[in-house]
XYZ file of C-alpha atoms in Angstrom:
690
model
C 106.486 21.770 26.388
C 106.010 25.546 26.935
C 105.019 25.488 30.701
C 108.322 23.474 31.794
C 110.444 24.947 29.643
C 109.723 28.259 31.468
C 109.535 27.025 35.005
C 113.204 25.548 34.239
C 114.188 29.187 33.092
C 112.455 30.711 36.045
C 114.877 28.304 38.481
C 117.760 28.856 36.339
C 117.206 32.753 36.472
C 116.433 32.540 40.233
C 119.581 30.856 40.634
C 121.820 33.249 38.498
C 120.322 35.987 40.546
C 121.334 34.249 44.192
C 125.109 33.730 42.565
C 125.004 37.320 41.650
C 124.214 38.468 45.148
C 126.974 35.935 46.691
C 129.378 37.393 44.198
C 128.670 41.046 45.165
C 128.515 40.229 49.359
C 132.064 38.412 48.509
C 133.114 41.494 46.079
C 132.062 43.883 48.929
C 133.725 41.992 52.022
C 137.187 42.008 50.299
C 136.865 45.798 48.740
C 138.183 48.270 51.068
C 135.506 50.990 52.626
C 136.650 54.599 50.989
C 138.712 56.450 53.708
C 136.941 59.242 55.783
C 139.266 61.893 57.113
C 137.264 62.140 60.459
C 136.937 58.599 61.225
C 140.951 58.031 60.557
C 141.541 60.398 63.288
C 140.196 57.881 65.715
C 141.179 54.564 64.058
C 144.891 54.241 65.719
C 142.743 54.839 69.499
C 139.964 52.267 68.261
C 142.500 49.679 66.949
C 144.337 49.740 70.397
C 141.080 49.706 72.385
C 139.665 46.409 70.289
C 143.226 44.594 71.056
C 142.909 45.690 74.414
C 139.738 44.431 74.928
C 140.467 40.910 72.820
C 143.267 40.471 74.877
C 141.110 40.850 77.753
C 138.561 38.226 76.438
C 135.546 41.143 76.630
C 134.883 40.915 73.049
C 135.063 38.041 71.178
C 136.894 38.114 67.975
C 134.317 37.425 64.736
C 135.782 34.554 63.377
C 136.786 32.088 66.529
C 136.632 28.544 65.694
C 134.459 26.159 68.196
C 136.513 23.236 69.510
C 133.993 22.208 72.108
C 131.724 23.286 75.085
C 135.075 23.991 77.203
C 135.995 26.676 74.793
C 132.700 28.875 75.637
C 132.325 27.969 79.048
C 132.535 30.949 81.323
C 131.041 31.563 84.472
C 129.951 35.294 85.954
C 130.770 35.040 89.932
C 128.304 37.731 90.721
C 125.142 35.442 89.674
C 122.985 33.993 92.094
C 123.296 30.365 90.512
C 127.292 30.459 91.403
C 126.468 31.360 94.729
C 124.032 28.673 94.989
C 126.566 26.374 93.313
C 128.814 27.382 96.173
C 126.635 26.370 98.969
C 126.152 22.911 97.347
C 130.314 22.807 97.469
C 130.291 23.755 100.844
C 128.163 21.159 101.764
C 130.433 18.795 100.390
C 133.112 20.295 101.785
C 131.500 20.430 105.414
C 130.736 16.512 105.141
C 134.059 15.508 104.214
C 135.183 17.625 107.179
C 132.851 15.789 109.762
C 132.749 12.652 108.350
C 135.985 11.824 107.158
C 137.931 11.841 110.401
C 135.042 10.486 112.255
C 134.523 7.318 110.559
C 138.493 6.865 110.480
C 138.453 6.967 114.104
C 134.780 5.324 115.109
C 134.590 2.093 113.358
C 131.337 1.430 114.157
C 130.475 4.775 112.565
C 131.933 3.399 108.940
C 130.148 -0.199 109.438
C 127.063 1.437 109.975
C 125.541 2.053 106.566
C 128.188 1.676 104.171
C 126.318 1.892 101.144
C 125.037 5.447 102.069
C 128.569 6.284 102.935
C 130.049 5.057 99.286
C 126.755 7.038 97.985
C 127.796 10.075 99.478
C 131.448 9.989 98.956
C 131.397 9.689 95.300
C 128.861 12.352 95.174
C 130.923 14.533 96.714
C 133.880 13.685 94.768
C 131.445 14.496 91.720
C 130.818 17.987 92.775
C 134.586 18.439 93.105
C 135.200 17.715 89.808
C 132.534 19.989 88.473
C 133.305 22.380 90.803
C 137.126 22.597 89.410
C 135.614 22.655 86.018
C 133.484 25.836 87.113
C 136.440 27.509 89.221
C 138.759 27.220 86.008
C 136.451 29.022 83.796
C 135.109 31.926 86.608
C 135.286 35.354 84.928
C 137.079 37.939 86.535
C 137.681 41.732 86.384
C 140.032 43.501 84.251
C 140.297 47.151 83.967
C 136.274 47.030 85.139
C 135.265 44.213 82.306
C 134.236 41.334 82.913
C 136.627 38.541 81.254
C 134.847 35.548 79.494
C 137.411 34.392 77.164
C 137.655 30.606 78.361
C 141.510 30.167 77.336
C 142.551 33.651 78.997
C 140.249 32.491 82.270
C 141.904 28.953 82.304
C 145.184 31.039 82.173
C 144.366 33.350 84.836
C 143.361 30.148 86.985
C 146.506 27.980 86.725
C 148.344 31.378 87.657
C 147.208 31.468 90.960
C 148.602 29.216 93.752
C 144.702 27.805 94.550
C 144.834 25.414 91.769
C 146.948 22.688 93.032
C 144.864 22.463 96.366
C 141.797 21.769 93.761
C 144.066 19.209 91.853
C 145.370 17.450 95.039
C 141.862 17.248 97.123
C 140.811 15.203 93.847
C 143.479 12.559 93.864
C 141.860 9.321 93.386
C 143.374 8.425 96.623
C 140.539 5.755 96.812
C 142.369 3.429 95.027
C 144.057 2.260 98.022
C 141.126 0.337 99.103
C 142.123 -2.114 96.699
C 144.657 -3.859 99.034
C 143.261 -1.836 102.433
C 139.787 -3.191 102.502
C 137.055 -0.804 104.428
C 135.568 -3.729 105.764
C 139.004 -4.370 108.215
C 138.217 -1.473 110.224
C 137.555 -2.833 113.832
C 138.839 -2.131 117.354
C 142.059 -3.692 116.917
C 142.802 -1.700 113.565
C 142.588 2.018 113.740
C 142.354 4.191 111.630
C 139.905 2.931 109.343
C 140.828 2.807 105.578
C 138.623 5.864 105.022
C 141.465 8.109 106.488
C 142.704 7.967 102.770
C 140.160 10.707 101.695
C 141.651 13.274 104.237
C 142.936 15.186 101.071
C 139.458 15.940 100.304
C 139.712 18.705 103.437
C 142.002 20.942 100.885
C 138.992 22.382 99.013
C 138.142 24.463 102.548
C 139.258 27.790 100.447
C 135.724 27.460 98.458
C 133.715 26.950 102.013
C 135.523 30.280 103.355
C 134.719 32.363 100.160
C 130.938 31.194 100.463
C 130.861 32.235 104.087
C 132.395 35.628 102.558
C 130.030 36.022 100.129
C 126.751 35.106 103.015
C 128.409 37.632 105.248
C 128.189 40.387 102.700
C 124.658 39.507 101.123
C 122.948 39.051 104.479
C 120.948 41.372 106.299
C 121.803 40.300 109.655
C 125.541 40.062 109.585
C 126.250 39.794 113.269
C 124.088 36.778 113.747
C 125.459 35.239 110.604
C 129.220 35.448 112.329
C 128.257 34.160 115.442
C 126.871 31.494 113.865
C 130.233 30.867 111.697
C 132.284 31.464 114.938
C 129.707 28.288 116.559
C 130.402 25.959 113.815
C 134.494 26.782 113.802
C 134.085 25.847 117.271
C 132.046 22.547 117.065
C 134.179 21.424 114.144
C 137.566 21.828 116.377
C 136.098 19.861 119.251
C 134.791 17.451 117.122
C 138.438 16.848 115.746
C 139.760 17.154 119.497
C 137.355 14.358 120.304
C 138.278 11.999 117.311
C 142.082 12.543 118.337
C 141.461 11.562 121.879
C 139.721 8.364 120.960
C 142.696 7.699 118.540
C 145.082 8.282 121.123
C 143.377 6.283 123.389
C 143.588 3.418 121.063
C 147.091 3.308 120.743
C 147.883 3.385 124.268
C 145.056 0.978 124.631
C 141.660 1.142 125.832
C 141.191 0.818 129.711
C 145.000 0.826 130.471
C 144.737 3.626 132.784
C 142.199 6.062 133.968
C 142.899 8.821 131.093
C 142.196 6.813 128.243
C 138.616 5.669 127.298
C 137.657 2.676 129.012
C 135.983 0.306 126.664
C 134.830 -2.459 129.051
C 131.273 -2.679 129.684
C 128.336 -2.722 127.237
C 127.514 0.447 127.422
C 130.787 1.466 126.421
C 130.923 -0.282 123.603
C 128.242 1.459 121.794
C 129.086 4.037 119.218
C 126.761 6.787 121.022
C 128.623 6.272 124.369
C 132.162 6.624 122.859
C 131.371 9.727 120.464
C 129.554 11.495 123.445
C 132.420 10.743 126.076
C 135.028 11.570 123.899
C 133.428 15.211 122.884
C 132.716 15.806 126.616
C 135.928 15.387 127.483
C 137.097 17.381 124.167
C 135.072 20.319 125.490
C 136.522 20.242 129.012
C 139.872 20.335 127.641
C 139.487 22.867 125.400
C 137.271 25.463 127.400
C 139.636 24.446 130.397
C 136.729 24.736 132.545
C 136.240 21.271 134.154
C 138.205 18.563 135.637
C 139.492 15.542 133.360
C 141.082 12.473 134.485
C 145.188 12.738 135.323
C 147.281 11.873 132.873
C 149.403 8.961 133.630
C 152.358 9.076 131.132
C 154.137 11.214 129.177
C 152.814 10.865 125.940
C 149.508 11.458 127.879
C 150.822 14.397 129.557
C 152.321 15.940 126.237
C 148.506 15.672 125.027
C 147.213 17.264 127.634
C 149.566 20.191 127.531
C 149.373 20.625 123.597
C 145.202 20.507 124.207
C 145.640 23.519 127.029
C 148.032 25.559 125.106
C 145.293 25.049 121.787
C 142.519 25.671 123.986
C 143.882 29.118 125.864
C 145.006 30.160 122.375
C 141.839 29.148 120.335
C 138.870 29.882 122.769
C 140.321 33.047 123.636
C 140.461 34.563 119.990
C 136.887 32.973 119.249
C 135.300 34.265 123.021
C 136.888 37.888 122.164
C 135.512 37.815 118.544
C 131.946 36.619 119.858
C 132.249 39.542 122.341
C 132.942 42.123 119.817
C 130.230 40.611 117.636
C 127.701 41.113 120.532
C 129.007 44.762 120.946
C 128.683 45.692 117.609
C 125.260 44.304 117.806
C 124.326 46.620 120.606
C 126.390 50.012 119.176
C 123.465 51.680 117.967
C 121.368 51.171 121.226
C 124.104 52.571 122.948
C 124.699 55.588 121.200
C 121.116 56.226 121.298
C 120.933 55.544 124.651
C 123.723 57.811 125.504
C 122.029 60.539 123.566
C 118.760 60.522 125.597
C 120.822 60.494 128.568
C 122.428 63.347 127.828
C 119.234 65.437 126.864
C 117.799 63.787 130.024
C 120.604 65.420 132.451
C 120.350 68.778 130.463
C 116.640 69.047 131.170
C 117.003 67.850 134.696
C 119.494 70.891 135.244
C 117.647 73.202 133.244
C 114.516 72.341 134.792
C 112.458 72.343 131.928
C 109.514 70.659 133.954
C 107.892 67.379 134.098
C 105.528 67.029 131.369
C 107.897 68.664 128.796
C 110.393 66.035 129.779
C 108.051 63.300 129.853
C 107.109 64.746 125.940
C 111.137 64.209 124.976
C 111.214 60.668 126.459
C 108.231 59.824 124.591
C 109.488 61.099 121.093
C 112.792 59.081 121.576
C 111.110 56.121 122.579
C 108.841 56.439 119.175
C 111.860 57.354 117.385
C 113.550 54.045 118.394
C 110.384 52.134 117.422
C 110.043 53.399 114.246
C 113.561 53.443 112.997
C 116.027 52.332 115.685
C 117.539 56.027 115.613
C 119.108 55.291 112.370
C 120.812 58.412 110.762
C 120.599 57.886 106.974
C 122.680 60.691 105.961
C 125.367 58.845 108.297
C 124.570 55.534 107.007
C 124.594 56.621 103.170
C 127.628 58.773 103.189
C 130.213 56.053 102.185
C 128.017 55.745 98.862
C 128.873 57.596 95.847
C 126.454 60.202 94.862
C 125.118 58.297 92.048
C 124.192 55.334 94.478
C 122.709 57.405 96.930
C 120.508 59.289 94.184
C 119.169 55.834 93.147
C 118.343 54.823 96.882
C 116.684 58.169 97.557
C 114.413 57.969 93.876
C 113.610 54.649 95.263
C 113.007 55.750 98.497
C 110.811 59.065 97.998
C 110.104 59.345 94.064
C 106.386 58.582 94.890
C 106.240 60.745 97.847
C 107.382 63.786 95.494
C 105.232 62.740 92.615
C 102.540 63.670 95.010
C 103.303 67.301 95.224
C 100.772 69.150 92.760
C 103.270 71.614 91.619
C 105.748 68.814 90.751
C 103.517 66.750 88.362
C 104.585 66.158 85.084
C 108.296 67.519 85.675
C 111.011 66.235 84.188
C 112.951 63.205 85.855
C 116.337 64.922 86.233
C 114.313 68.189 88.325
C 112.463 65.170 90.477
C 116.099 63.418 91.173
C 117.736 66.268 92.264
C 115.178 67.633 94.483
C 114.588 64.010 95.729
C 117.952 64.274 97.458
C 116.779 67.680 99.157
C 114.176 65.797 101.095
C 114.549 65.733 105.021
C 112.645 63.513 107.293
C 111.214 65.084 110.492
C 109.362 63.796 113.428
C 106.470 65.753 115.496
C 105.108 64.313 118.779
C 101.404 64.656 119.556
C 100.218 68.309 119.884
C 103.301 69.903 117.812
C 102.876 72.826 115.675
C 104.247 72.364 111.938
C 103.558 75.899 111.213
C 101.571 78.715 112.601
C 98.969 81.305 111.072
C 101.406 84.387 110.088
C 104.708 82.786 110.202
C 107.046 83.250 107.145
C 106.746 80.017 104.793
C 110.550 79.034 104.396
C 109.808 75.205 104.094
C 107.123 72.505 102.348
C 105.914 69.570 103.734
C 104.866 66.160 102.505
C 103.085 64.088 105.329
C 104.617 60.163 105.071
C 103.074 58.961 108.077
C 100.822 60.172 110.807
C 97.499 62.564 110.718
C 97.673 66.722 110.938
C 95.102 68.962 111.891
C 94.189 72.209 110.622
C 92.893 74.380 113.717
C 91.322 77.726 113.927
C 92.935 80.434 115.794
C 91.302 79.164 118.889
C 93.174 76.080 118.932
C 90.538 74.058 119.547
C 88.110 73.948 116.121
C 89.397 71.645 113.788
C 89.063 73.034 109.988
C 90.344 70.054 108.162
C 92.448 66.961 108.632
C 95.418 66.190 106.905
C 96.528 62.539 106.338
C 99.559 60.303 104.451
C 100.449 62.238 101.051
C 99.108 65.024 101.781
C 101.267 68.383 100.961
C 101.126 71.916 102.088
C 103.422 74.963 102.240
C 104.333 74.433 98.545
C 103.072 77.580 96.998
C 104.886 79.722 99.692
C 108.625 78.382 98.747
C 108.206 79.737 95.491
C 108.115 83.303 96.156
C 105.555 84.450 93.659
C 105.272 88.155 93.462
C 101.795 89.519 93.671
C 100.688 86.548 96.641
C 98.084 88.389 98.845
C 99.639 86.143 101.772
C 102.886 87.322 101.456
C 104.741 83.856 101.380
C 103.094 83.627 105.151
C 100.932 80.683 106.189
C 97.523 80.902 106.032
C 96.653 78.292 108.651
C 97.969 76.294 111.861
C 98.819 72.999 111.288
C 99.194 70.591 113.915
C 100.205 67.032 114.488
C 97.438 65.025 116.267
C 100.024 62.007 116.982
C 103.312 60.983 115.844
C 104.082 62.411 112.439
C 106.901 61.568 109.817
C 106.727 64.701 107.316
C 109.486 64.982 104.606
C 110.598 68.781 104.526
C 111.809 70.829 101.436
C 113.643 73.712 102.404
C 113.052 77.324 99.933
C 116.823 77.725 99.754
C 117.414 73.700 98.247
C 114.346 74.284 96.152
C 115.899 77.556 94.166
C 119.721 76.033 94.254
C 118.080 72.856 92.216
C 115.917 75.319 90.026
C 118.723 77.290 88.928
C 120.140 74.681 86.684
C 116.725 74.294 85.295
C 115.354 77.624 83.868
C 112.277 76.124 81.747
C 111.449 74.281 85.112
C 111.399 77.100 87.128
C 109.311 78.931 84.908
C 106.883 76.148 84.347
C 106.803 75.691 88.475
C 105.982 79.312 88.787
C 103.080 79.254 86.150
C 101.574 76.477 88.342
C 102.044 78.062 91.402
C 100.523 81.162 89.888
C 97.412 79.134 88.666
C 96.798 77.959 92.349
C 96.691 81.088 93.583
C 94.410 82.285 90.879
C 92.378 79.369 91.757
C 92.153 80.691 95.769
C 91.855 84.356 94.549
C 95.076 85.198 96.037
C 97.053 86.422 93.250
C 97.427 90.462 92.543
C 97.628 90.350 88.503
C 99.140 93.847 88.497
C 102.046 92.718 90.934
C 102.374 90.041 89.201
C 103.015 91.531 85.654
C 105.000 94.638 86.859
C 107.269 92.131 88.924
C 107.709 89.993 85.524
C 108.825 92.795 83.852
C 110.961 94.161 85.865
C 112.648 90.460 85.859
C 112.810 90.556 82.537
C 114.369 93.640 82.304
C 116.723 92.858 84.952
C 117.610 89.700 83.392
C 118.065 91.387 79.975
C 120.258 93.800 81.734
C 122.334 91.247 83.455
C 122.881 89.538 79.920
C 123.891 92.969 78.443
C 126.288 93.774 81.048
C 128.024 89.874 80.959
C 128.422 90.754 76.737
C 129.837 94.284 77.658
C 132.120 92.532 80.530
C 132.951 90.133 77.675
C 134.061 92.417 75.029
C 135.926 94.589 77.562
C 137.897 91.369 78.230
C 138.809 91.015 74.903
C 139.765 94.432 74.350
C 142.127 94.794 77.118
C 143.658 91.435 75.890
C 144.408 93.026 72.905
C 145.851 96.371 74.186
C 148.214 94.173 76.627
C 149.577 91.955 73.572
C 149.937 95.560 71.766
C 151.757 96.652 74.679
C 153.934 94.028 75.102
C 154.889 94.078 71.366
C 155.904 97.894 71.240
C 157.836 97.435 74.474
C 159.810 94.910 72.959
C 160.142 97.350 70.051
C 161.158 99.944 72.165
C 163.604 98.220 74.027
C 165.564 97.082 70.752
C 165.529 100.676 69.655
C 166.948 101.860 72.860
C 169.764 99.499 73.049
C 170.659 100.671 69.317
C 170.905 104.402 70.622
C 172.663 103.738 73.152
C 175.414 101.829 70.858
C 175.475 105.241 68.485
C 176.068 107.467 71.756
C 178.723 105.724 72.880
C 180.699 105.904 69.457
C 181.687 109.605 69.159
C 180.489 111.286 65.493
C 184.447 111.959 63.695
C 182.578 115.273 61.512
C 181.410 117.235 63.689
C 183.177 117.197 67.199
C 186.225 116.089 65.723
C 186.412 118.878 63.354
C 186.064 121.543 65.809
C 188.722 119.639 68.064
C 190.959 120.231 65.547
C 190.478 123.934 64.382
C 191.064 124.530 68.077
C 194.560 122.570 68.333
C 195.799 124.658 64.952
C 194.803 127.669 66.976
C 196.785 126.724 70.198
C 199.803 125.978 67.514
C 199.452 129.526 66.166
C 199.254 131.978 68.507
C 199.602 134.811 65.944
C 196.074 133.982 65.317
C 194.313 134.728 68.681
C 191.583 136.673 67.593
C 190.864 133.725 65.227
C 190.631 131.293 67.896
C 188.488 133.475 70.263
C 186.046 134.238 67.661
C 186.050 130.060 66.714
C 185.307 129.488 70.594
C 182.772 132.092 70.438
C 181.143 130.404 67.707
C 181.276 126.899 69.700
C 179.445 128.494 72.405
C 176.537 129.778 70.090
C 176.149 126.445 68.664
C 175.753 124.934 72.012
C 173.495 127.745 73.353
C 171.082 127.557 69.798
C 171.381 123.590 70.286
C 170.270 123.907 74.074
C 167.209 126.448 72.908
C 166.285 123.935 70.435
C 166.160 121.317 72.839
C 164.381 123.263 74.808
C 161.691 124.287 72.471
C 161.749 120.773 71.237
C 160.614 119.412 74.527
C 158.050 121.849 74.930
C 156.647 121.005 71.727
C 156.561 117.453 72.634
C 155.309 117.956 76.009
C 152.019 120.195 73.936
C 151.834 117.246 71.488
C 151.567 114.587 74.538
C 148.358 117.148 76.167
C 147.050 117.574 72.442
C 146.986 113.462 72.235
C 145.805 112.658 75.688
C 142.623 115.357 74.678
C 142.044 113.915 71.388
C 143.283 110.488 70.963
C 145.381 111.332 67.877
C 148.871 110.371 66.957
C 151.498 113.319 67.444
C 154.014 114.194 65.181
C 157.511 115.620 67.664
C 159.785 117.886 65.875
C 163.167 116.971 65.360
C 162.526 113.336 66.249
C 161.450 112.412 62.448
C 164.835 110.761 62.123
C 164.820 108.539 65.239
C 161.464 107.054 65.180
C 159.608 105.159 62.550
C 156.506 107.458 60.869
C 154.472 103.760 60.640
C 154.497 103.327 64.819
C 150.785 103.436 65.739
C 151.437 104.476 69.360
C 152.332 107.955 70.264
C 154.196 107.138 73.377
C 156.725 105.417 71.113
C 157.627 108.634 69.652
C 157.738 110.613 72.731
C 160.138 108.432 74.854
C 162.184 107.885 71.602
C 163.035 111.676 71.157
C 163.001 111.861 74.965
C 166.162 109.766 74.912
C 167.821 110.847 72.058
C 167.722 114.000 73.407
C 169.191 113.423 76.556
C 171.862 111.460 74.970
C 172.545 114.386 72.484
C 173.076 117.125 75.214
């Protein structure tokens, strides 16, 4: 009894925990999160971005009800599977282009293997129906993102003008077979009922789409263009042959020499009917042969229309083929022109037959190996990112073979791989000689090199593909006993392809990687120590000098930055003081323009009274004398004050303290921090008073 009750209690407790967990999850979903002031700044932008992505179909909503496969169907046009599907659709379109019109005219073709035609016809109809579904859900780019939302894809599909072509091409015109039986086709009744399927030709744009994608993806675009043009020519000739046979039926077989002669057992066969019609169509459209002369107006009109169409269409086609063939040989023509120019120059300068033969052999080797491919010009149209990706795929393994670059960070290797230049050396060419200044390092891609002695005969070593030399000289390590000069003669045995990395390119790249620069320098020192070519004292002294120089440059940069800050602060103070000074000057000018009623007005009044009482002439003269004395005192005090201001200016210039100008305490504020403010204010006041 206890065990069953314990089991029930355990089940109830587990069920209770599950319900509590579900309740907590629901409450957490309904409860809003606490606000985050930092994230709230981006809430508006993120909401706008999410709305745009949902509208574009790039981000699916979290809760979207599923209402079938069509609601989730989306096709990426860039996938290989979509390209293969286009190939299948193109075959179906090509089948209808050739056999719908052919079976409508040549009744023997329609009667043979009728079951096979039925199977192929309705298989193509099924392909058309499936292609409409695929085309309706093809993704497209909007703001650089692939739209995958099915309703939006369907809306985009019906917004274009091509949807009605897909619909018309699928109309069940085969229902006409109910009252027009396919077996009724004969020599006395043309065209055959299969002509009702001519609407299937409206799916032709899908075939052109496959042509465009194939031309872009193929490695032989010129050959593919020629094949496409040839196919177009054959289809046009085929259609024209069918039209000729139909007109012959309408005018009557064997009624004259122009129409098809159906009399005779051979002329009744399908092969003779089609081959003769195709032959006549070829002669007419290409206008290169003689055809039977027309004998009535309808025949003349048809031949004239054929001639005009042949001239216009085939002139365009032949012109396109000629331009394609020219484009196929343009590289060879440019290379031949360059070689001819070099040959003419050597003949003009009389360089000698042996050297001329070496140059010609070099041209021949270059063309045989790479077709004189100019990598920089070919890759110039690509963005830097794609160009770097291609260079990494081509040269990264080669660059990793260099000892000093092993275990370097990928960013440095990606930057250096764009700096590699391919050079081709002929047999007997010296890549470097002993004593030359090392400005490049070399990586052997193809060929063999020999390290020879000074006599040029003794071979000291042989370098093959993957070998590297000159890597230490490009580092410019102080204390190198060789002085960054070549220590051996390296000569090419046959034709050799070498990758070259210039010293300037290396140091320009290392400027952005200071840690890698120190690491490469240390690896170079290890190689020099291994060979006993490093002077430790010179190297240590150079390192100290370099460190002191770097620290000095750092201090100089800090000092310049501080000076810039102080200069900016002084300029701001100067601008503020200038504004205040202009305001004070304007106030002083207003005061000077208004005369004082206490001083000069009183003196003028006393003088007027003296003039009215001539008896007091001596008193008037005394008053005038006192006035002149006051003016002389004022002038002398002005001179003294000006001299004191100049002395104060000299003292401030020498000591940098703020001056106290006599007589100017009432015209300038004592709280002003600049000495020139007091000086200019006093000068203006004195000049205005005097």
